[in-house]
JSON list of C-alpha atoms in Angstrom, two decimals:
[
{"chain": "A", "resi": 1, "resn": "UNK", "atom": "CA", "xyz": [26.03, 9.51, -10.48]},
{"chain": "A", "resi": 2, "resn": "UNK", "atom": "CA", "xyz": [28.46, 11.59, -8.56]},
{"chain": "A", "resi": 3, "resn": "UNK", "atom": "CA", "xyz": [27.57, 13.73, -5.59]},
{"chain": "A", "resi": 4, "resn": "UNK", "atom": "CA", "xyz": [26.06, 16.40, -7.89]},
{"chain": "A", "resi": 5, "resn": "UNK", "atom": "CA", "xyz": [23.56, 15.62, -10.65]},
{"chain": "A", "resi": 6, "resn": "UNK", "atom": "CA", "xyz": [21.52, 17.63, -13.14]},
{"chain": "A", "resi": 7, "resn": "UNK", "atom": "CA", "xyz": [18.01, 17.43, -14.55]},
{"chain": "A", "resi": 8, "resn": "UNK", "atom": "CA", "xyz": [16.61, 14.33, -16.18]},
{"chain": "A", "resi": 9, "resn": "UNK", "atom": "CA", "xyz": [15.92, 10.74, -15.13]},
{"chain": "A", "resi": 10, "resn": "UNK", "atom": "CA", "xyz": [17.95, 9.41, -12.23]},
{"chain": "A", "resi": 11, "resn": "UNK", "atom": "CA", "xyz": [18.12, 5.68, -11.48]},
{"chain": "A", "resi": 12, "resn": "UNK", "atom": "CA", "xyz": [18.94, 3.98, -8.18]},
{"chain": "A", "resi": 13, "resn": "UNK", "atom": "CA", "xyz": [20.17, 0.41, -8.73]},
{"chain": "A", "resi": 14, "resn": "UNK", "atom": "CA", "xyz": [20.44, -2.28, -6.08]},
{"chain": "A", "resi": 15, "resn": "UNK", "atom": "CA", "xyz": [21.82, -5.81, -6.25]},
{"chain": "A", "resi": 16, "resn": "UNK", "atom": "CA", "xyz": [20.73, -8.12, -3.46]},
{"chain": "A", "resi": 17, "resn": "UNK", "atom": "CA", "xyz": [21.28, -11.74, -2.59]},
{"chain": "A", "resi": 18, "resn": "UNK", "atom": "CA", "xyz": [18.46, -13.53, -0.84]},
{"chain": "A", "resi": 19, "resn": "UNK", "atom": "CA", "xyz": [17.76, -17.22, -0.21]},
{"chain": "A", "resi": 20, "resn": "UNK", "atom": "CA", "xyz": [14.01, -16.50, -0.57]},
{"chain": "A", "resi": 21, "resn": "UNK", "atom": "CA", "xyz": [11.75, -14.09, -2.41]},
{"chain": "A", "resi": 22, "resn": "UNK", "atom": "CA", "xyz": [11.21, -10.83, -0.53]},
{"chain": "A", "resi": 23, "resn": "UNK", "atom": "CA", "xyz": [10.37, -7.14, -0.89]},
{"chain": "A", "resi": 24, "resn": "UNK", "atom": "CA", "xyz": [12.54, -4.04, -0.43]},
{"chain": "A", "resi": 25, "resn": "UNK", "atom": "CA", "xyz": [11.84, -0.32, -0.54]},
{"chain": "A", "resi": 26, "resn": "UNK", "atom": "CA", "xyz": [13.55, 2.58, -2.28]},
{"chain": "A", "resi": 27, "resn": "UNK", "atom": "CA", "xyz": [12.64, 5.85, -0.57]},
{"chain": "A", "resi": 28, "resn": "UNK", "atom": "CA", "xyz": [13.56, 9.11, -2.32]},
{"chain": "A", "resi": 29, "resn": "UNK", "atom": "CA", "xyz": [13.88, 12.13, 0.00]},
{"chain": "A", "resi": 30, "resn": "UNK", "atom": "CA", "xyz": [14.49, 15.79, -0.78]},
{"chain": "A", "resi": 31, "resn": "UNK", "atom": "CA", "xyz": [15.80, 17.18, 2.48]},
{"chain": "A", "resi": 32, "resn": "UNK", "atom": "CA", "xyz": [13.66, 15.42, 5.09]},
{"chain": "A", "resi": 33, "resn": "UNK", "atom": "CA", "xyz": [10.56, 15.19, 2.90]},
{"chain": "A", "resi": 34, "resn": "UNK", "atom": "CA", "xyz": [9.65, 11.83, 1.35]},
{"chain": "A", "resi": 35, "resn": "UNK", "atom": "CA", "xyz": [9.11, 12.47, -2.38]},
{"chain": "A", "resi": 36, "resn": "UNK", "atom": "CA", "xyz": [8.71, 8.94, -3.75]},
{"chain": "A", "resi": 37, "resn": "UNK", "atom": "CA", "xyz": [8.59, 5.37, -2.48]},
{"chain": "A", "resi": 38, "resn": "UNK", "atom": "CA", "xyz": [8.98, 2.27, -4.63]},
{"chain": "A", "resi": 39, "resn": "UNK", "atom": "CA", "xyz": [8.20, -1.23, -3.34]},
{"chain": "A", "resi": 40, "resn": "UNK", "atom": "CA", "xyz": [10.28, -3.75, -5.27]},
{"chain": "A", "resi": 41, "resn": "UNK", "atom": "CA", "xyz": [10.08, -7.55, -5.42]},
{"chain": "A", "resi": 42, "resn": "UNK", "atom": "CA", "xyz": [13.26, -9.59, -5.13]},
{"chain": "A", "resi": 43, "resn": "UNK", "atom": "CA", "xyz": [13.41, -13.14, -6.44]},
{"chain": "A", "resi": 44, "resn": "UNK", "atom": "CA", "xyz": [15.27, -15.79, -4.49]},
{"chain": "A", "resi": 45, "resn": "UNK", "atom": "CA", "xyz": [18.88, -15.73, -5.67]},
{"chain": "A", "resi": 46, "resn": "UNK", "atom": "CA", "xyz": [21.60, -16.57, -3.14]},
{"chain": "A", "resi": 47, "resn": "UNK", "atom": "CA", "xyz": [24.27, -16.67, -5.88]},
{"chain": "A", "resi": 48, "resn": "UNK", "atom": "CA", "xyz": [25.20, -13.59, -7.87]},
{"chain": "A", "resi": 49, "resn": "UNK", "atom": "CA", "xyz": [22.24, -11.56, -6.65]},
{"chain": "A", "resi": 50, "resn": "UNK", "atom": "CA", "xyz": [19.16, -9.99, -8.18]},
{"chain": "A", "resi": 51, "resn": "UNK", "atom": "CA", "xyz": [19.29, -6.47, -9.64]},
{"chain": "A", "resi": 52, "resn": "UNK", "atom": "CA", "xyz": [16.45, -3.99, -9.28]},
{"chain": "A", "resi": 53, "resn": "UNK", "atom": "CA", "xyz": [16.05, -0.26, -9.72]},
{"chain": "A", "resi": 54, "resn": "UNK", "atom": "CA", "xyz": [13.72, 2.67, -9.22]},
{"chain": "A", "resi": 55, "resn": "UNK", "atom": "CA", "xyz": [13.84, 6.04, -10.90]},
{"chain": "A", "resi": 56, "resn": "UNK", "atom": "CA", "xyz": [12.86, 9.65, -10.36]},
{"chain": "A", "resi": 57, "resn": "UNK", "atom": "CA", "xyz": [12.88, 12.38, -13.00]},
{"chain": "A", "resi": 58, "resn": "UNK", "atom": "CA", "xyz": [14.62, 15.51, -11.78]},
{"chain": "A", "resi": 59, "resn": "UNK", "atom": "CA", "xyz": [13.29, 18.83, -13.09]},
{"chain": "A", "resi": 60, "resn": "UNK", "atom": "CA", "xyz": [14.26, 22.47, -12.58]},
{"chain": "A", "resi": 61, "resn": "UNK", "atom": "CA", "xyz": [12.07, 22.37, -9.43]},
{"chain": "A", "resi": 62, "resn": "UNK", "atom": "CA", "xyz": [14.05, 19.42, -8.03]},
{"chain": "A", "resi": 63, "resn": "UNK", "atom": "CA", "xyz": [17.13, 21.42, -6.98]},
{"chain": "A", "resi": 64, "resn": "UNK", "atom": "CA", "xyz": [18.38, 20.64, -3.51]},
{"chain": "A", "resi": 65, "resn": "UNK", "atom": "CA", "xyz": [19.85, 17.92, -1.34]},
{"chain": "A", "resi": 66, "resn": "UNK", "atom": "CA", "xyz": [18.47, 14.42, -1.91]},
{"chain": "A", "resi": 67, "resn": "UNK", "atom": "CA", "xyz": [19.01, 10.92, -0.60]},
{"chain": "A", "resi": 68, "resn": "UNK", "atom": "CA", "xyz": [17.72, 7.49, -1.52]},
{"chain": "A", "resi": 69, "resn": "UNK", "atom": "CA", "xyz": [17.33, 4.80, 1.11]},
{"chain": "A", "resi": 70, "resn": "UNK", "atom": "CA", "xyz": [17.28, 1.05, 0.47]},
{"chain": "A", "resi": 71, "resn": "UNK", "atom": "CA", "xyz": [15.24, -0.66, 3.19]},
{"chain": "A", "resi": 72, "resn": "UNK", "atom": "CA", "xyz": [14.03, -4.14, 3.96]},
{"chain": "A", "resi": 73, "resn": "UNK", "atom": "CA", "xyz": [10.27, -4.72, 4.08]},
{"chain": "A", "resi": 74, "resn": "UNK", "atom": "CA", "xyz": [10.42, -4.40, 7.89]},
{"chain": "A", "resi": 75, "resn": "UNK", "atom": "CA", "xyz": [12.26, -1.05, 7.73]},
{"chain": "A", "resi": 76, "resn": "UNK", "atom": "CA", "xyz": [15.92, -2.01, 8.25]},
{"chain": "A", "resi": 77, "resn": "UNK", "atom": "CA", "xyz": [18.22, 0.43, 6.40]},
{"chain": "A", "resi": 78, "resn": "UNK", "atom": "CA", "xyz": [20.58, -1.46, 4.08]},
{"chain": "A", "resi": 79, "resn": "UNK", "atom": "CA", "xyz": [22.12, 1.48, 2.18]},
{"chain": "A", "resi": 80, "resn": "UNK", "atom": "CA", "xyz": [21.74, 5.21, 1.73]},
{"chain": "A", "resi": 81, "resn": "UNK", "atom": "CA", "xyz": [23.00, 7.35, -1.14]},
{"chain": "A", "resi": 82, "resn": "UNK", "atom": "CA", "xyz": [23.08, 11.17, -0.86]},
{"chain": "A", "resi": 83, "resn": "UNK", "atom": "CA", "xyz": [23.42, 13.63, -3.76]},
{"chain": "A", "resi": 84, "resn": "UNK", "atom": "CA", "xyz": [22.62, 17.21, -4.74]},
{"chain": "A", "resi": 85, "resn": "UNK", "atom": "CA", "xyz": [20.49, 18.20, -7.73]},
{"chain": "A", "resi": 86, "resn": "UNK", "atom": "CA", "xyz": [21.59, 21.47, -9.37]}
]
């Protein structure tokens, strides 16, 4: 998605390399309010990486500034993606 998205399902994909199985979090925020949190399992894969995703369906009531954070299980921020729902 670009910096502006419309209504419908929105997916946040992550590809991670890890020498051991672990967990990560996707946190979906509208403004500063946490709207959804997904805990995702990662299989050990130090090679090409392991792909995971979470999704949130955007409705007419979802308009505003959003961001999704990718965090380690202990809370370290790995990536953040910001966008606006119109």
